[in-house]
JSON list of N, CA and C in Angstrom, two decimals:
[
{"chain": "A", "resi": 263, "resn": "MET", "atom": "N", "xyz": [103.14, 81.55, 112.31]},
{"chain": "A", "resi": 263, "resn": "MET", "atom": "CA", "xyz": [101.79, 82.02, 112.11]},
{"chain": "A", "resi": 263, "resn": "MET", "atom": "C", "xyz": [101.15, 81.55, 110.80]},
{"chain": "A", "resi": 264, "resn": "PRO", "atom": "N", "xyz": [101.86, 80.99, 109.86]},
{"chain": "A", "resi": 264, "resn": "PRO", "atom": "CA", "xyz": [101.22, 80.56, 108.63]},
{"chain": "A", "resi": 264, "resn": "PRO", "atom": "C", "xyz": [100.04, 79.63, 108.87]},
{"chain": "A", "resi": 265, "resn": "ALA", "atom": "N", "xyz": [100.08, 78.82, 109.92]},
{"chain": "A", "resi": 265, "resn": "ALA", "atom": "CA", "xyz": [98.99, 77.90, 110.20]},
{"chain": "A", "resi": 265, "resn": "ALA", "atom": "C", "xyz": [97.70, 78.65, 110.50]},
{"chain": "A", "resi": 266, "resn": "ARG", "atom": "N", "xyz": [97.78, 79.86, 110.97]},
{"chain": "A", "resi": 266, "resn": "ARG", "atom": "CA", "xyz": [96.59, 80.67, 111.27]},
{"chain": "A", "resi": 266, "resn": "ARG", "atom": "C", "xyz": [96.22, 81.56, 110.09]},
{"chain": "A", "resi": 267, "resn": "GLY", "atom": "N", "xyz": [96.95, 81.47, 108.99]},
{"chain": "A", "resi": 267, "resn": "GLY", "atom": "CA", "xyz": [96.59, 82.19, 107.79]},
{"chain": "A", "resi": 267, "resn": "GLY", "atom": "C", "xyz": [97.14, 83.60, 107.67]},
{"chain": "A", "resi": 268, "resn": "PHE", "atom": "N", "xyz": [98.13, 83.96, 108.48]},
{"chain": "A", "resi": 268, "resn": "PHE", "atom": "CA", "xyz": [98.69, 85.30, 108.39]},
{"chain": "A", "resi": 268, "resn": "PHE", "atom": "C", "xyz": [99.65, 85.41, 107.22]},
{"chain": "A", "resi": 269, "resn": "ASP", "atom": "N", "xyz": [99.57, 86.55, 106.52]},
{"chain": "A", "resi": 269, "resn": "ASP", "atom": "CA", "xyz": [100.43, 86.80, 105.37]},
{"chain": "A", "resi": 269, "resn": "ASP", "atom": "C", "xyz": [101.74, 87.46, 105.75]},
{"chain": "A", "resi": 270, "resn": "ALA", "atom": "N", "xyz": [101.69, 88.29, 106.80]},
{"chain": "A", "resi": 270, "resn": "ALA", "atom": "CA", "xyz": [102.87, 89.07, 107.19]},
{"chain": "A", "resi": 270, "resn": "ALA", "atom": "C", "xyz": [102.78, 89.45, 108.65]},
{"chain": "A", "resi": 271, "resn": "VAL", "atom": "N", "xyz": [103.93, 89.55, 109.28]},
{"chain": "A", "resi": 271, "resn": "VAL", "atom": "CA", "xyz": [104.04, 90.08, 110.64]},
{"chain": "A", "resi": 271, "resn": "VAL", "atom": "C", "xyz": [105.08, 91.19, 110.58]},
{"chain": "A", "resi": 272, "resn": "LEU", "atom": "N", "xyz": [104.69, 92.38, 111.05]},
{"chain": "A", "resi": 272, "resn": "LEU", "atom": "CA", "xyz": [105.63, 93.49, 111.00]},
{"chain": "A", "resi": 272, "resn": "LEU", "atom": "C", "xyz": [105.51, 94.39, 112.22]},
{"chain": "A", "resi": 273, "resn": "GLU", "atom": "N", "xyz": [106.50, 95.25, 112.35]},
{"chain": "A", "resi": 273, "resn": "GLU", "atom": "CA", "xyz": [106.51, 96.23, 113.43]},
{"chain": "A", "resi": 273, "resn": "GLU", "atom": "C", "xyz": [106.10, 97.57, 112.84]},
{"chain": "A", "resi": 274, "resn": "ARG", "atom": "N", "xyz": [105.14, 98.23, 113.48]},
{"chain": "A", "resi": 274, "resn": "ARG", "atom": "CA", "xyz": [104.71, 99.56, 113.06]},
{"chain": "A", "resi": 274, "resn": "ARG", "atom": "C", "xyz": [105.08, 100.56, 114.14]},
{"chain": "A", "resi": 275, "resn": "GLN", "atom": "N", "xyz": [105.72, 101.63, 113.75]},
{"chain": "A", "resi": 275, "resn": "GLN", "atom": "CA", "xyz": [106.10, 102.70, 114.69]},
{"chain": "A", "resi": 275, "resn": "GLN", "atom": "C", "xyz": [105.39, 103.97, 114.26]},
{"chain": "A", "resi": 276, "resn": "TRP", "atom": "N", "xyz": [104.75, 104.63, 115.22]},
{"chain": "A", "resi": 276, "resn": "TRP", "atom": "CA", "xyz": [103.99, 105.84, 114.95]},
{"chain": "A", "resi": 276, "resn": "TRP", "atom": "C", "xyz": [104.56, 107.01, 115.72]},
{"chain": "A", "resi": 277, "resn": "ALA", "atom": "N", "xyz": [104.66, 108.14, 115.06]},
{"chain": "A", "resi": 277, "resn": "ALA", "atom": "CA", "xyz": [105.19, 109.36, 115.67]},
{"chain": "A", "resi": 277, "resn": "ALA", "atom": "C", "xyz": [104.21, 109.89, 116.73]},
{"chain": "A", "resi": 278, "resn": "PRO", "atom": "N", "xyz": [104.74, 110.67, 117.67]},
{"chain": "A", "resi": 278, "resn": "PRO", "atom": "CA", "xyz": [103.88, 111.25, 118.70]},
{"chain": "A", "resi": 278, "resn": "PRO", "atom": "C", "xyz": [102.71, 112.02, 118.11]},
{"chain": "A", "resi": 279, "resn": "ASN", "atom": "N", "xyz": [101.56, 111.85, 118.74]},
{"chain": "A", "resi": 279, "resn": "ASN", "atom": "CA", "xyz": [100.33, 112.59, 118.43]},
{"chain": "A", "resi": 279, "resn": "ASN", "atom": "C", "xyz": [99.81, 112.40, 117.01]},
{"chain": "A", "resi": 280, "resn": "THR", "atom": "N", "xyz": [100.19, 111.31, 116.36]},
{"chain": "A", "resi": 280, "resn": "THR", "atom": "CA", "xyz": [99.65, 111.01, 115.03]},
{"chain": "A", "resi": 280, "resn": "THR", "atom": "C", "xyz": [98.18, 110.66, 115.15]},
{"chain": "A", "resi": 281, "resn": "VAL", "atom": "N", "xyz": [97.37, 111.15, 114.22]},
{"chain": "A", "resi": 281, "resn": "VAL", "atom": "CA", "xyz": [95.95, 110.84, 114.17]},
{"chain": "A", "resi": 281, "resn": "VAL", "atom": "C", "xyz": [95.62, 110.28, 112.78]},
{"chain": "A", "resi": 282, "resn": "LEU", "atom": "N", "xyz": [94.98, 109.13, 112.75]},
{"chain": "A", "resi": 282, "resn": "LEU", "atom": "CA", "xyz": [94.52, 108.54, 111.50]},
{"chain": "A", "resi": 282, "resn": "LEU", "atom": "C", "xyz": [92.99, 108.53, 111.55]},
{"chain": "A", "resi": 283, "resn": "ASP", "atom": "N", "xyz": [92.38, 109.33, 110.68]},
{"chain": "A", "resi": 283, "resn": "ASP", "atom": "CA", "xyz": [90.92, 109.39, 110.63]},
{"chain": "A", "resi": 283, "resn": "ASP", "atom": "C", "xyz": [90.35, 108.04, 110.22]},
{"chain": "A", "resi": 284, "resn": "THR", "atom": "N", "xyz": [89.05, 107.90, 110.31]},
{"chain": "A", "resi": 284, "resn": "THR", "atom": "CA", "xyz": [88.38, 106.64, 110.02]},
{"chain": "A", "resi": 284, "resn": "THR", "atom": "C", "xyz": [88.78, 106.11, 108.64]},
{"chain": "A", "resi": 285, "resn": "HIS", "atom": "N", "xyz": [89.15, 104.82, 108.63]},
{"chain": "A", "resi": 285, "resn": "HIS", "atom": "CA", "xyz": [89.61, 104.16, 107.41]},
{"chain": "A", "resi": 285, "resn": "HIS", "atom": "C", "xyz": [89.37, 102.66, 107.54]},
{"chain": "A", "resi": 286, "resn": "THR", "atom": "N", "xyz": [89.60, 101.92, 106.47]},
{"chain": "A", "resi": 286, "resn": "THR", "atom": "CA", "xyz": [89.50, 100.47, 106.48]},
{"chain": "A", "resi": 286, "resn": "THR", "atom": "C", "xyz": [90.76, 99.88, 105.85]},
{"chain": "A", "resi": 287, "resn": "HIS", "atom": "N", "xyz": [90.90, 98.57, 105.99]},
{"chain": "A", "resi": 287, "resn": "HIS", "atom": "CA", "xyz": [92.00, 97.84, 105.35]},
{"chain": "A", "resi": 287, "resn": "HIS", "atom": "C", "xyz": [91.43, 96.64, 104.61]},
{"chain": "A", "resi": 288, "resn": "ASP", "atom": "N", "xyz": [92.15, 96.16, 103.60]},
{"chain": "A", "resi": 288, "resn": "ASP", "atom": "CA", "xyz": [91.73, 94.95, 102.89]},
{"chain": "A", "resi": 288, "resn": "ASP", "atom": "C", "xyz": [92.38, 93.71, 103.52]},
{"chain": "A", "resi": 289, "resn": "PHE", "atom": "N", "xyz": [92.69, 93.80, 104.80]},
{"chain": "A", "resi": 289, "resn": "PHE", "atom": "CA", "xyz": [93.25, 92.69, 105.57]},
{"chain": "A", "resi": 289, "resn": "PHE", "atom": "C", "xyz": [92.77, 92.82, 107.01]},
{"chain": "A", "resi": 290, "resn": "ALA", "atom": "N", "xyz": [92.74, 91.70, 107.72]},
{"chain": "A", "resi": 290, "resn": "ALA", "atom": "CA", "xyz": [92.44, 91.68, 109.15]},
{"chain": "A", "resi": 290, "resn": "ALA", "atom": "C", "xyz": [93.76, 91.79, 109.90]},
{"chain": "A", "resi": 291, "resn": "VAL", "atom": "N", "xyz": [93.70, 92.33, 111.12]},
{"chain": "A", "resi": 291, "resn": "VAL", "atom": "CA", "xyz": [94.92, 92.44, 111.92]},
{"chain": "A", "resi": 291, "resn": "VAL", "atom": "C", "xyz": [94.71, 91.89, 113.32]},
{"chain": "A", "resi": 292, "resn": "GLU", "atom": "N", "xyz": [95.77, 91.33, 113.86]},
{"chain": "A", "resi": 292, "resn": "GLU", "atom": "CA", "xyz": [95.90, 91.01, 115.27]},
{"chain": "A", "resi": 292, "resn": "GLU", "atom": "C", "xyz": [97.21, 91.64, 115.69]},
{"chain": "A", "resi": 293, "resn": "ALA", "atom": "N", "xyz": [97.18, 92.45, 116.75]},
{"chain": "A", "resi": 293, "resn": "ALA", "atom": "CA", "xyz": [98.38, 93.21, 117.10]},
{"chain": "A", "resi": 293, "resn": "ALA", "atom": "C", "xyz": [98.58, 93.28, 118.61]},
{"chain": "A", "resi": 294, "resn": "ARG", "atom": "N", "xyz": [99.82, 93.59, 118.98]},
{"chain": "A", "resi": 294, "resn": "ARG", "atom": "CA", "xyz": [100.19, 93.81, 120.39]},
{"chain": "A", "resi": 294, "resn": "ARG", "atom": "C", "xyz": [100.98, 95.10, 120.46]},
{"chain": "A", "resi": 295, "resn": "VAL", "atom": "N", "xyz": [100.54, 96.00, 121.33]},
{"chain": "A", "resi": 295, "resn": "VAL", "atom": "CA", "xyz": [101.28, 97.24, 121.57]},
{"chain": "A", "resi": 295, "resn": "VAL", "atom": "C", "xyz": [102.50, 96.89, 122.40]},
{"chain": "A", "resi": 296, "resn": "VAL", "atom": "N", "xyz": [103.68, 97.37, 121.97]},
{"chain": "A", "resi": 296, "resn": "VAL", "atom": "CA", "xyz": [104.91, 97.06, 122.70]},
{"chain": "A", "resi": 296, "resn": "VAL", "atom": "C", "xyz": [105.55, 98.30, 123.31]},
{"chain": "A", "resi": 297, "resn": "GLN", "atom": "N", "xyz": [105.10, 99.49, 122.90]},
{"chain": "A", "resi": 297, "resn": "GLN", "atom": "CA", "xyz": [105.65, 100.72, 123.46]},
{"chain": "A", "resi": 297, "resn": "GLN", "atom": "C", "xyz": [104.66, 101.85, 123.23]},
{"chain": "A", "resi": 298, "resn": "GLY", "atom": "N", "xyz": [104.56, 102.76, 124.19]},
{"chain": "A", "resi": 298, "resn": "GLY", "atom": "CA", "xyz": [103.70, 103.93, 124.04]},
{"chain": "A", "resi": 298, "resn": "GLY", "atom": "C", "xyz": [102.24, 103.59, 124.29]},
{"chain": "A", "resi": 299, "resn": "GLU", "atom": "N", "xyz": [101.36, 104.44, 123.73]},
{"chain": "A", "resi": 299, "resn": "GLU", "atom": "CA", "xyz": [99.94, 104.23, 123.88]},
{"chain": "A", "resi": 299, "resn": "GLU", "atom": "C", "xyz": [99.20, 104.73, 122.65]},
{"chain": "A", "resi": 300, "resn": "MET", "atom": "N", "xyz": [98.01, 104.15, 122.47]},
{"chain": "A", "resi": 300, "resn": "MET", "atom": "CA", "xyz": [97.17, 104.53, 121.34]},
{"chain": "A", "resi": 300, "resn": "MET", "atom": "C", "xyz": [95.71, 104.38, 121.73]},
{"chain": "A", "resi": 301, "resn": "TRP", "atom": "N", "xyz": [94.86, 105.10, 121.02]},
{"chain": "A", "resi": 301, "resn": "TRP", "atom": "CA", "xyz": [93.43, 104.98, 121.17]},
{"chain": "A", "resi": 301, "resn": "TRP", "atom": "C", "xyz": [92.89, 104.42, 119.87]},
{"chain": "A", "resi": 302, "resn": "LEU", "atom": "N", "xyz": [92.12, 103.36, 119.95]},
{"chain": "A", "resi": 302, "resn": "LEU", "atom": "CA", "xyz": [91.53, 102.71, 118.79]},
{"chain": "A", "resi": 302, "resn": "LEU", "atom": "C", "xyz": [90.02, 102.87, 118.89]},
{"chain": "A", "resi": 303, "resn": "THR", "atom": "N", "xyz": [89.43, 103.45, 117.85]},
{"chain": "A", "resi": 303, "resn": "THR", "atom": "CA", "xyz": [87.99, 103.64, 117.83]},
{"chain": "A", "resi": 303, "resn": "THR", "atom": "C", "xyz": [87.39, 102.75, 116.75]},
{"chain": "A", "resi": 304, "resn": "VAL", "atom": "N", "xyz": [86.46, 101.90, 117.16]},
{"chain": "A", "resi": 304, "resn": "VAL", "atom": "CA", "xyz": [85.71, 101.04, 116.25]},
{"chain": "A", "resi": 304, "resn": "VAL", "atom": "C", "xyz": [84.24, 101.24, 116.59]},
{"chain": "A", "resi": 305, "resn": "GLY", "atom": "N", "xyz": [83.46, 101.68, 115.62]},
{"chain": "A", "resi": 305, "resn": "GLY", "atom": "CA", "xyz": [82.06, 101.98, 115.89]},
{"chain": "A", "resi": 305, "resn": "GLY", "atom": "C", "xyz": [81.97, 103.12, 116.90]},
{"chain": "A", "resi": 306, "resn": "GLU", "atom": "N", "xyz": [81.15, 102.94, 117.92]},
{"chain": "A", "resi": 306, "resn": "GLU", "atom": "CA", "xyz": [80.97, 103.96, 118.95]},
{"chain": "A", "resi": 306, "resn": "GLU", "atom": "C", "xyz": [81.96, 103.82, 120.10]},
{"chain": "A", "resi": 307, "resn": "GLY", "atom": "N", "xyz": [82.77, 102.76, 120.09]},
{"chain": "A", "resi": 307, "resn": "GLY", "atom": "CA", "xyz": [83.67, 102.49, 121.21]},
{"chain": "A", "resi": 307, "resn": "GLY", "atom": "C", "xyz": [85.11, 102.89, 120.94]},
{"chain": "A", "resi": 308, "resn": "THR", "atom": "N", "xyz": [85.75, 103.47, 121.96]},
{"chain": "A", "resi": 308, "resn": "THR", "atom": "CA", "xyz": [87.17, 103.81, 121.89]},
{"chain": "A", "resi": 308, "resn": "THR", "atom": "C", "xyz": [87.87, 103.14, 123.05]},
{"chain": "A", "resi": 309, "resn": "GLN", "atom": "N", "xyz": [88.99, 102.48, 122.76]},
{"chain": "A", "resi": 309, "resn": "GLN", "atom": "CA", "xyz": [89.76, 101.86, 123.83]},
{"chain": "A", "resi": 309, "resn": "GLN", "atom": "C", "xyz": [91.18, 102.41, 123.84]},
{"chain": "A", "resi": 310, "resn": "LEU", "atom": "N", "xyz": [91.68, 102.62, 125.06]},
{"chain": "A", "resi": 310, "resn": "LEU", "atom": "CA", "xyz": [93.07, 103.03, 125.27]},
{"chain": "A", "resi": 310, "resn": "LEU", "atom": "C", "xyz": [93.90, 101.77, 125.37]},
{"chain": "A", "resi": 311, "resn": "LEU", "atom": "N", "xyz": [94.94, 101.69, 124.56]},
{"chain": "A", "resi": 311, "resn": "LEU", "atom": "CA", "xyz": [95.82, 100.53, 124.53]},
{"chain": "A", "resi": 311, "resn": "LEU", "atom": "C", "xyz": [97.23, 100.95, 124.90]},
{"chain": "A", "resi": 312, "resn": "ARG", "atom": "N", "xyz": [97.84, 100.20, 125.81]},
{"chain": "A", "resi": 312, "resn": "ARG", "atom": "CA", "xyz": [99.22, 100.47, 126.25]},
{"chain": "A", "resi": 312, "resn": "ARG", "atom": "C", "xyz": [100.06, 99.22, 126.06]},
{"chain": "A", "resi": 313, "resn": "ALA", "atom": "N", "xyz": [101.36, 99.36, 126.30]},
{"chain": "A", "resi": 313, "resn": "ALA", "atom": "CA", "xyz": [102.29, 98.23, 126.13]},
{"chain": "A", "resi": 313, "resn": "ALA", "atom": "C", "xyz": [101.74, 96.98, 126.81]},
{"chain": "A", "resi": 314, "resn": "GLY", "atom": "N", "xyz": [101.71, 95.89, 126.05]},
{"chain": "A", "resi": 314, "resn": "GLY", "atom": "CA", "xyz": [101.21, 94.61, 126.54]},
{"chain": "A", "resi": 314, "resn": "GLY", "atom": "C", "xyz": [99.78, 94.33, 126.12]},
{"chain": "A", "resi": 315, "resn": "ASP", "atom": "N", "xyz": [99.04, 95.36, 125.72]},
{"chain": "A", "resi": 315, "resn": "ASP", "atom": "CA", "xyz": [97.65, 95.17, 125.29]},
{"chain": "A", "resi": 315, "resn": "ASP", "atom": "C", "xyz": [97.61, 94.65, 123.86]},
{"chain": "A", "resi": 316, "resn": "ARG", "atom": "N", "xyz": [96.57, 93.86, 123.58]},
{"chain": "A", "resi": 316, "resn": "ARG", "atom": "CA", "xyz": [96.35, 93.31, 122.24]},
{"chain": "A", "resi": 316, "resn": "ARG", "atom": "C", "xyz": [95.08, 93.91, 121.66]},
{"chain": "A", "resi": 317, "resn": "PHE", "atom": "N", "xyz": [95.02, 93.93, 120.33]},
{"chain": "A", "resi": 317, "resn": "PHE", "atom": "CA", "xyz": [93.79, 94.34, 119.67]},
{"chain": "A", "resi": 317, "resn": "PHE", "atom": "C", "xyz": [93.66, 93.62, 118.34]},
{"chain": "A", "resi": 318, "resn": "GLU", "atom": "N", "xyz": [92.42, 93.57, 117.85]},
{"chain": "A", "resi": 318, "resn": "GLU", "atom": "CA", "xyz": [92.11, 92.98, 116.57]},
{"chain": "A", "resi": 318, "resn": "GLU", "atom": "C", "xyz": [91.18, 93.91, 115.81]},
{"chain": "A", "resi": 319, "resn": "VAL", "atom": "N", "xyz": [91.34, 93.96, 114.51]},
{"chain": "A", "resi": 319, "resn": "VAL", "atom": "CA", "xyz": [90.42, 94.69, 113.64]},
{"chain": "A", "resi": 319, "resn": "VAL", "atom": "C", "xyz": [90.18, 93.78, 112.43]},
{"chain": "A", "resi": 320, "resn": "ALA", "atom": "N", "xyz": [88.91, 93.49, 112.17]},
{"chain": "A", "resi": 320, "resn": "ALA", "atom": "CA", "xyz": [88.56, 92.63, 111.04]},
{"chain": "A", "resi": 320, "resn": "ALA", "atom": "C", "xyz": [88.71, 93.39, 109.72]},
{"chain": "A", "resi": 321, "resn": "CYS", "atom": "N", "xyz": [88.81, 92.64, 108.66]},
{"chain": "A", "resi": 321, "resn": "CYS", "atom": "CA", "xyz": [88.92, 93.19, 107.31]},
{"chain": "A", "resi": 321, "resn": "CYS", "atom": "C", "xyz": [87.72, 94.09, 107.00]},
{"chain": "A", "resi": 322, "resn": "GLN", "atom": "N", "xyz": [87.98, 95.27, 106.43]},
{"chain": "A", "resi": 322, "resn": "GLN", "atom": "CA", "xyz": [86.98, 96.22, 105.98]},
{"chain": "A", "resi": 322, "resn": "GLN", "atom": "C", "xyz": [86.15, 96.85, 107.11]},
{"chain": "A", "resi": 323, "resn": "VAL", "atom": "N", "xyz": [86.58, 96.73, 108.36]},
{"chain": "A", "resi": 323, "resn": "VAL", "atom": "CA", "xyz": [85.87, 97.37, 109.47]},
{"chain": "A", "resi": 323, "resn": "VAL", "atom": "C", "xyz": [86.40, 98.79, 109.64]},
{"chain": "A", "resi": 324, "resn": "PRO", "atom": "N", "xyz": [85.53, 99.79, 109.55]},
{"chain": "A", "resi": 324, "resn": "PRO", "atom": "CA", "xyz": [85.98, 101.18, 109.73]},
{"chain": "A", "resi": 324, "resn": "PRO", "atom": "C", "xyz": [86.50, 101.40, 111.15]},
{"chain": "A", "resi": 325, "resn": "HIS", "atom": "N", "xyz": [87.64, 102.08, 111.24]},
{"chain": "A", "resi": 325, "resn": "HIS", "atom": "CA", "xyz": [88.24, 102.36, 112.54]},
{"chain": "A", "resi": 325, "resn": "HIS", "atom": "C", "xyz": [89.13, 103.59, 112.43]},
{"chain": "A", "resi": 326, "resn": "ALA", "atom": "N", "xyz": [89.43, 104.20, 113.57]},
{"chain": "A", "resi": 326, "resn": "ALA", "atom": "CA", "xyz": [90.32, 105.37, 113.63]},
{"chain": "A", "resi": 326, "resn": "ALA", "atom": "C", "xyz": [91.37, 105.10, 114.69]},
{"chain": "A", "resi": 327, "resn": "GLU", "atom": "N", "xyz": [92.53, 105.74, 114.56]},
{"chain": "A", "resi": 327, "resn": "GLU", "atom": "CA", "xyz": [93.64, 105.56, 115.49]},
{"chain": "A", "resi": 327, "resn": "GLU", "atom": "C", "xyz": [94.20, 106.91, 115.90]},
{"chain": "A", "resi": 328, "resn": "ARG", "atom": "N", "xyz": [94.57, 106.99, 117.16]},
{"chain": "A", "resi": 328, "resn": "ARG", "atom": "CA", "xyz": [95.25, 108.20, 117.66]},
{"chain": "A", "resi": 328, "resn": "ARG", "atom": "C", "xyz": [96.37, 107.73, 118.58]},
{"chain": "A", "resi": 329, "resn": "TYR", "atom": "N", "xyz": [97.55, 108.30, 118.41]},
{"chain": "A", "resi": 329, "resn": "TYR", "atom": "CA", "xyz": [98.73, 107.87, 119.15]},
{"chain": "A", "resi": 329, "resn": "TYR", "atom": "C", "xyz": [99.11, 108.91, 120.18]},
{"chain": "A", "resi": 330, "resn": "GLY", "atom": "N", "xyz": [99.66, 108.46, 121.30]},
{"chain": "A", "resi": 330, "resn": "GLY", "atom": "CA", "xyz": [99.97, 109.31, 122.44]},
{"chain": "A", "resi": 330, "resn": "GLY", "atom": "C", "xyz": [101.16, 110.23, 122.24]},
{"chain": "A", "resi": 331, "resn": "PRO", "atom": "N", "xyz": [101.47, 111.01, 123.27]},
{"chain": "A", "resi": 331, "resn": "PRO", "atom": "CA", "xyz": [102.54, 112.01, 123.19]},
{"chain": "A", "resi": 331, "resn": "PRO", "atom": "C", "xyz": [103.94, 111.42, 123.00]},
{"chain": "A", "resi": 332, "resn": "GLU", "atom": "N", "xyz": [104.09, 110.12, 123.24]},
{"chain": "A", "resi": 332, "resn": "GLU", "atom": "CA", "xyz": [105.38, 109.46, 123.01]},
{"chain": "A", "resi": 332, "resn": "GLU", "atom": "C", "xyz": [105.33, 108.58, 121.76]},
{"chain": "A", "resi": 333, "resn": "GLY", "atom": "N", "xyz": [104.22, 108.66, 121.01]},
{"chain": "A", "resi": 333, "resn": "GLY", "atom": "CA", "xyz": [104.05, 107.78, 119.87]},
{"chain": "A", "resi": 333, "resn": "GLY", "atom": "C", "xyz": [103.72, 106.37, 120.34]},
{"chain": "A", "resi": 334, "resn": "ALA", "atom": "N", "xyz": [103.85, 105.41, 119.46]},
{"chain": "A", "resi": 334, "resn": "ALA", "atom": "CA", "xyz": [103.57, 104.02, 119.82]},
{"chain": "A", "resi": 334, "resn": "ALA", "atom": "C", "xyz": [104.24, 103.09, 118.82]},
{"chain": "A", "resi": 335, "resn": "THR", "atom": "N", "xyz": [104.51, 101.89, 119.30]},
{"chain": "A", "resi": 335, "resn": "THR", "atom": "CA", "xyz": [105.01, 100.81, 118.46]},
{"chain": "A", "resi": 335, "resn": "THR", "atom": "C", "xyz": [104.15, 99.59, 118.74]},
{"chain": "A", "resi": 336, "resn": "TYR", "atom": "N", "xyz": [103.76, 98.90, 117.67]},
{"chain": "A", "resi": 336, "resn": "TYR", "atom": "CA", "xyz": [103.09, 97.62, 117.87]},
{"chain": "A", "resi": 336, "resn": "TYR", "atom": "C", "xyz": [103.53, 96.63, 116.83]},
{"chain": "A", "resi": 337, "resn": "TRP", "atom": "N", "xyz": [103.40, 95.35, 117.18]},
{"chain": "A", "resi": 337, "resn": "TRP", "atom": "CA", "xyz": [103.66, 94.25, 116.27]},
{"chain": "A", "resi": 337, "resn": "TRP", "atom": "C", "xyz": [102.31, 93.83, 115.72]},
{"chain": "A", "resi": 338, "resn": "VAL", "atom": "N", "xyz": [102.23, 93.67, 114.42]},
{"chain": "A", "resi": 338, "resn": "VAL", "atom": "CA", "xyz": [100.94, 93.35, 113.80]},
{"chain": "A", "resi": 338, "resn": "VAL", "atom": "C", "xyz": [101.07, 92.20, 112.82]},
{"chain": "A", "resi": 339, "resn": "ALA", "atom": "N", "xyz": [100.13, 91.27, 112.92]},
{"chain": "A", "resi": 339, "resn": "ALA", "atom": "CA", "xyz": [100.02, 90.18, 111.96]},
{"chain": "A", "resi": 339, "resn": "ALA", "atom": "C", "xyz": [98.84, 90.50, 111.06]},
{"chain": "A", "resi": 340, "resn": "ARG", "atom": "N", "xyz": [99.04, 90.38, 109.75]},
{"chain": "A", "resi": 340, "resn": "ARG", "atom": "CA", "xyz": [98.00, 90.70, 108.78]},
{"chain": "A", "resi": 340, "resn": "ARG", "atom": "C", "xyz": [97.54, 89.43, 108.07]},
{"chain": "A", "resi": 341, "resn": "ARG", "atom": "N", "xyz": [96.22, 89.38, 107.86]},
{"chain": "A", "resi": 341, "resn": "ARG", "atom": "CA", "xyz": [95.63, 88.24, 107.16]},
{"chain": "A", "resi": 341, "resn": "ARG", "atom": "C", "xyz": [94.75, 88.81, 106.04]},
{"chain": "A", "resi": 342, "resn": "THR", "atom": "N", "xyz": [95.14, 88.65, 104.79]},
{"chain": "A", "resi": 342, "resn": "THR", "atom": "CA", "xyz": [94.40, 89.15, 103.65]},
{"chain": "A", "resi": 342, "resn": "THR", "atom": "C", "xyz": [93.04, 88.48, 103.58]},
{"chain": "A", "resi": 343, "resn": "GLY", "atom": "N", "xyz": [92.02, 89.29, 103.32]},
{"chain": "A", "resi": 343, "resn": "GLY", "atom": "CA", "xyz": [90.68, 88.76, 103.20]},
{"chain": "A", "resi": 343, "resn": "GLY", "atom": "C", "xyz": [89.95, 88.67, 104.52]},
{"chain": "A", "resi": 344, "resn": "GLY", "atom": "N", "xyz": [90.67, 88.78, 105.62]},
{"chain": "A", "resi": 344, "resn": "GLY", "atom": "CA", "xyz": [90.04, 88.85, 106.94]},
{"chain": "A", "resi": 344, "resn": "GLY", "atom": "C", "xyz": [89.49, 87.55, 107.48]},
{"chain": "A", "resi": 345, "resn": "ALA", "atom": "N", "xyz": [89.84, 86.43, 106.91]},
{"chain": "A", "resi": 345, "resn": "ALA", "atom": "CA", "xyz": [89.30, 85.14, 107.36]},
{"chain": "A", "resi": 345, "resn": "ALA", "atom": "C", "xyz": [89.55, 84.89, 108.83]}
]
């Protein structure tokens, strides 16, 4: 992934029913859900994501996350500065 400008690729695991209120990051993300389910809210839209689904969030874009009753795991690539 270095050719695409990613700084890190990691696995994130979230406990069941975790809720993250609206926040931002100083990096952009591209991710794939590999287990469980999550709801991602960006602006007025909320999408349900399950294993196999991908999502992206640009740098400094406000968003909120909510994880399902089994929690969730996703692989995420981070790009500092959001290029």
